[in-house]
Coordinates of C-alpha atoms in Angstrom, one line a residue:
M1 CA 7.2 -21.4 -14.5
R2 CA 4.3 -19.1 -16.0
Q3 CA 5.3 -17.5 -19.0
T4 CA 3.2 -16.3 -22.1
K5 CA 4.9 -15.8 -25.7
T6 CA 3.7 -12.4 -26.1
M7 CA 3.6 -10.8 -22.8
K8 CA 6.6 -8.7 -21.5
Y9 CA 5.5 -9.0 -17.8
D10 CA 3.2 -11.7 -16.9
L11 CA 2.6 -10.2 -13.3
F12 CA 1.9 -6.7 -12.9
C13 CA 1.5 -5.4 -9.2
S14 CA 0.0 -1.8 -9.2
D15 CA -0.1 0.7 -6.4
F16 CA -3.6 2.0 -5.7
D17 CA -3.9 5.8 -4.5
G18 CA -2.3 7.9 -6.6
T19 CA -1.6 5.5 -8.8
L20 CA -4.7 3.6 -10.3
V21 CA -7.1 6.2 -9.0
R22 CA -7.6 9.8 -9.7
E23 CA -8.2 12.9 -7.9
D24 CA -11.8 12.8 -7.8
G25 CA -11.8 9.1 -6.2
T26 CA -12.4 7.2 -9.7
I27 CA -10.4 4.6 -11.6
S28 CA -10.7 5.9 -15.6
E29 CA -12.8 3.6 -17.9
R30 CA -9.4 3.5 -19.9
V31 CA -7.6 1.9 -16.9
K32 CA -10.3 -0.7 -16.4
N33 CA -10.1 -1.8 -20.0
E34 CA -6.6 -2.1 -20.1
I35 CA -6.5 -4.2 -16.8
A36 CA -9.3 -6.7 -18.9
R37 CA -6.9 -6.7 -22.2
Y38 CA -3.6 -7.6 -19.8
T39 CA -5.7 -10.4 -18.1
A40 CA -7.1 -11.6 -20.9
A41 CA -3.6 -11.9 -22.7
G42 CA -2.8 -14.1 -19.8
G43 CA -1.2 -11.7 -17.2
I44 CA -2.1 -11.3 -13.7
F45 CA -2.9 -8.1 -12.4
T46 CA -2.7 -7.4 -8.7
V47 CA -3.1 -4.5 -6.5
V48 CA -0.5 -3.8 -3.6
T49 CA -1.3 -1.0 -1.6
G50 CA -1.1 0.3 1.7
R51 CA -4.8 0.1 2.7
M52 CA -6.4 -2.1 5.1
T53 CA -8.2 -5.0 3.6
S54 CA -11.7 -4.1 4.2
S55 CA -10.8 -0.8 2.4
I56 CA -9.2 -1.8 -0.7
L57 CA -11.4 -5.0 -1.7
P58 CA -14.7 -3.2 -2.5
R59 CA -12.3 -0.9 -5.1
V60 CA -10.7 -3.8 -6.6
K61 CA -13.9 -5.5 -7.2
E62 CA -15.0 -2.5 -9.3
F63 CA -12.6 -4.2 -12.1
A64 CA -11.8 -8.0 -10.8
D65 CA -14.0 -10.7 -9.8
E66 CA -11.1 -12.9 -8.6
G67 CA -7.5 -12.8 -8.0
I68 CA -5.3 -11.7 -5.3
V69 CA -4.8 -8.5 -3.5
V70 CA -1.9 -7.3 -1.0
S71 CA -3.0 -4.8 1.5
Y72 CA -1.3 -3.2 4.7
Q73 CA 2.2 -2.5 2.6
G74 CA 2.4 -6.5 1.9
A75 CA 1.7 -7.8 5.6
V76 CA -1.7 -9.1 4.4
I77 CA -2.2 -11.2 1.5
S78 CA -6.1 -12.0 0.8
D79 CA -8.1 -13.9 -2.4
I80 CA -10.5 -11.4 -3.7
K81 CA -13.3 -14.1 -4.5
T82 CA -13.2 -16.4 -1.2
G83 CA -11.3 -14.0 1.5
K84 CA -8.9 -16.7 2.4
L85 CA -5.9 -15.0 3.7
L86 CA -2.6 -16.6 2.1
K87 CA -0.5 -14.3 4.4
N88 CA -1.5 -12.4 7.3
A89 CA 1.6 -10.7 9.5
S90 CA 1.8 -8.9 12.6
F91 CA 4.1 -7.3 15.2
T92 CA 5.5 -9.7 17.5
G93 CA 5.9 -8.9 21.5
D94 CA 5.6 -5.4 22.4
D95 CA 6.9 -3.9 18.9
A96 CA 3.6 -2.5 18.4
L97 CA 3.2 -0.8 21.8
N98 CA 6.7 0.7 22.1
A99 CA 5.9 2.3 18.6
V100 CA 3.0 4.0 20.0
L101 CA 4.4 4.6 23.1
L102 CA 7.4 6.9 21.3
L103 CA 4.6 8.6 19.1
E104 CA 2.9 9.3 22.0
E105 CA 5.3 11.5 23.4
E106 CA 5.0 14.1 20.9
N107 CA 0.8 13.9 20.7
H108 CA 0.6 12.6 17.5
H109 CA -2.9 11.4 16.0
I110 CA -2.4 7.8 16.0
H111 CA -4.0 4.9 14.1
V112 CA -3.9 1.2 15.2
Y113 CA -4.8 -1.4 12.8
T114 CA -5.7 -4.8 13.8
N115 CA -7.7 -7.8 12.0
E116 CA -10.7 -6.4 14.0
G117 CA -10.6 -2.7 12.2
L118 CA -9.2 0.5 12.7
F119 CA -8.5 2.0 16.2
V120 CA -7.5 5.8 16.7
N121 CA -6.5 8.2 19.6
R122 CA -9.2 11.1 18.4
R123 CA -11.5 12.3 15.7
D124 CA -10.7 15.5 13.8
E125 CA -11.0 16.6 10.1
M126 CA -8.1 14.6 9.2
L127 CA -9.4 11.5 10.2
E128 CA -13.1 12.4 8.5
A129 CA -10.9 13.2 5.4
Y130 CA -9.1 9.9 5.6
E131 CA -12.3 7.9 6.3
K132 CA -14.0 9.5 3.2
V133 CA -11.1 8.4 1.0
C134 CA -10.9 4.9 2.4
G135 CA -14.1 4.3 3.2
V136 CA -13.9 2.9 6.4
K137 CA -14.7 4.0 10.1
G138 CA -12.1 4.5 12.8
T139 CA -13.3 3.5 16.4
V140 CA -11.6 6.3 18.7
V141 CA -10.9 4.6 21.9
G142 CA -9.4 7.9 23.6
E143 CA -6.2 8.8 24.6
P144 CA -3.5 7.5 25.7
I145 CA -4.4 4.6 22.9
S146 CA -1.3 2.9 24.5
K147 CA -3.7 1.8 27.3
W148 CA -6.0 0.6 25.1
L149 CA -3.3 -1.5 23.7
K150 CA -2.3 -2.9 26.6
E151 CA -5.4 -4.2 27.6
K152 CA -6.7 -5.1 24.1
K153 CA -3.7 -7.3 23.4
S154 CA -4.9 -7.5 19.9
P155 CA -2.0 -8.5 17.2
V156 CA -1.6 -5.1 15.4
V157 CA -0.9 -5.5 11.6
K158 CA 0.0 -1.6 11.2
V159 CA 0.6 1.4 13.0
L160 CA 0.0 5.0 11.3
V161 CA 0.1 8.8 12.5
M162 CA -1.2 11.7 10.4
I163 CA 0.3 14.9 10.2
E164 CA 0.8 17.8 8.2
P165 CA 2.8 17.5 4.8
E166 CA 5.6 19.8 5.4
R167 CA 6.3 17.7 8.9
R168 CA 6.1 14.0 7.5
L169 CA 9.8 13.6 6.0
A170 CA 11.5 15.0 9.3
L171 CA 9.1 12.7 11.3
K172 CA 10.0 9.7 9.0
A173 CA 13.6 10.2 9.7
A174 CA 13.3 10.3 13.4
L175 CA 11.2 7.4 13.8
E176 CA 13.6 5.4 11.8
E177 CA 16.6 6.5 14.1
K178 CA 14.8 6.1 17.3
L179 CA 13.0 2.7 16.2
G180 CA 15.9 1.2 14.3
Q181 CA 15.9 -1.9 12.1
K182 CA 13.2 -3.8 13.4
Y183 CA 10.5 -1.6 12.0
F184 CA 10.2 -0.3 8.3
V185 CA 9.2 3.3 8.3
T186 CA 7.3 4.7 5.3
C187 CA 5.2 7.5 3.4
S188 CA 2.3 6.3 1.7
N189 CA 1.0 9.6 1.4
D190 CA 1.5 13.3 1.9
W191 CA -0.1 13.6 5.4
L192 CA 0.6 9.5 6.5
V193 CA 3.7 8.1 8.0
E194 CA 3.0 4.4 8.3
I195 CA 5.5 2.1 10.8
M196 CA 5.4 -1.7 9.7
P197 CA 7.1 -4.6 11.1
E198 CA 10.7 -5.0 9.4
G199 CA 10.3 -6.9 6.1
Q200 CA 6.5 -6.0 5.4
D201 CA 6.7 -3.8 2.7
K202 CA 5.6 -3.8 -0.6
G203 CA 9.1 -5.6 -1.9
G204 CA 8.1 -8.5 0.0
A205 CA 5.2 -8.4 -1.2
I206 CA 6.6 -9.1 -4.9
R207 CA 9.1 -11.9 -3.4
F208 CA 5.9 -13.6 -2.1
L209 CA 3.9 -13.0 -5.3
S210 CA 6.7 -14.5 -7.5
E211 CA 7.1 -17.7 -5.4
Y212 CA 3.4 -17.9 -5.1
F213 CA 2.9 -17.5 -9.0
D214 CA 6.2 -19.5 -9.8
I215 CA 7.1 -16.0 -11.8
P216 CA 10.6 -14.9 -11.8
K217 CA 10.8 -11.2 -10.6
E218 CA 12.3 -10.0 -14.2
R219 CA 8.9 -11.1 -15.4
I220 CA 7.0 -8.8 -12.8
A221 CA 6.1 -5.3 -13.5
A222 CA 5.1 -2.9 -10.7
I223 CA 4.0 0.9 -10.7
G224 CA 3.5 3.4 -7.9
D225 CA 4.0 7.0 -6.9
Q226 CA 4.9 7.2 -3.1
L227 CA 7.8 6.3 -1.0
N228 CA 6.0 3.0 -0.2
D229 CA 6.4 2.0 -3.1
L230 CA 9.9 2.1 -3.4
P231 CA 10.9 -1.6 -1.9
M232 CA 8.2 -2.8 -4.7
L233 CA 9.9 -1.1 -7.8
R234 CA 13.4 -2.4 -6.7
E235 CA 12.5 -5.9 -6.7
A236 CA 10.4 -6.1 -10.0
G237 CA 12.0 -6.3 -13.1
G238 CA 9.9 -3.8 -15.0
K239 CA 9.7 -0.3 -12.8
F240 CA 7.1 2.3 -13.8
A241 CA 6.4 5.6 -11.9
V242 CA 3.6 7.8 -12.9
G243 CA 4.3 11.3 -13.5
N244 CA 2.7 12.7 -10.2
A245 CA 5.2 10.1 -8.6
Q246 CA 8.2 11.4 -6.0
R247 CA 11.2 12.1 -7.2
E248 CA 12.8 9.3 -5.5
L249 CA 10.8 7.1 -8.1
K250 CA 11.3 8.5 -11.2
E251 CA 15.1 8.0 -10.8
F252 CA 15.3 4.5 -11.6
A253 CA 11.9 3.9 -12.8
V254 CA 10.4 4.2 -16.5
S255 CA 7.9 7.6 -16.6
V256 CA 4.6 7.3 -17.5
P257 CA 1.7 10.0 -17.7
T258 CA 0.5 11.2 -14.5
C259 CA -2.5 9.1 -12.8
E260 CA -4.9 12.1 -14.0
E261 CA -3.7 10.8 -17.9
D262 CA -4.2 7.2 -17.1
G263 CA -0.5 6.5 -16.7
A264 CA -1.3 2.9 -15.4
A265 CA -2.9 2.3 -18.8
F266 CA 0.2 3.1 -20.6
A267 CA 2.3 0.7 -18.5
L268 CA 0.0 -2.1 -18.7
Q269 CA 0.3 -1.6 -22.9
I270 CA 3.9 -2.1 -22.3
A271 CA 3.6 -4.8 -20.1
R272 CA 1.5 -6.6 -22.3
G273 CA 4.4 -6.2 -25.0
E274 CA 1.9 -3.8 -27.2
C275 CA 4.3 -1.0 -26.8
Q276 CA 8.1 0.1 -25.6

């Protein structure tokens, strides 16, 4: 069992967008310095994000040359230095196709993620904004995307819908009711609704990392801002929410300053045992 004498939490799991990254797309030097101080003291810092692996790896390498990164809400876990996959989960059977067919009934803007990349049914301003933020390029396969999916037959890691913020919670609730317990439906952004296989969430990532590093969950801290971070915070012993987080996170987590005010840096100080 890994445990340092002065460290309050031996593993620190952080969401990325809205938690580590400021609105201008940068990670502050203060946050980078606190990550370095935490790891120098013996802690393990891991980013846990809904982003695809190819999107998050270049950003993580801004402050880490080695370690582990969790992508796709926890479905994929990779070694930063070697690229080796420690976990690579996907939908089974026709589960991804069934979700896509349901979304097509209401003509939604759909993303399908495979290990080969991002495939979409249309190009519009929302997709271009997404590509700019995430540093990826979607391949437009046309509509209906279900036809492409049937012919491609590639394992699907995630299905995503781009939707106006005022409609996202209603869509999330409708999908949860229609899809049932075989799926995990969540929101990672004000304009994104994501569909994952059951159990492939950030809480599952905490359980995996706890076993992988032999660190009990009570010695793991997590920080986030969106609904998709809830499973992670529920599993972790240390629970932090940045000041810009959704109300549901703030209800049972320790509140720290906003992302713009480097809230993650403050949480890392607590994790290192420097302050309460």
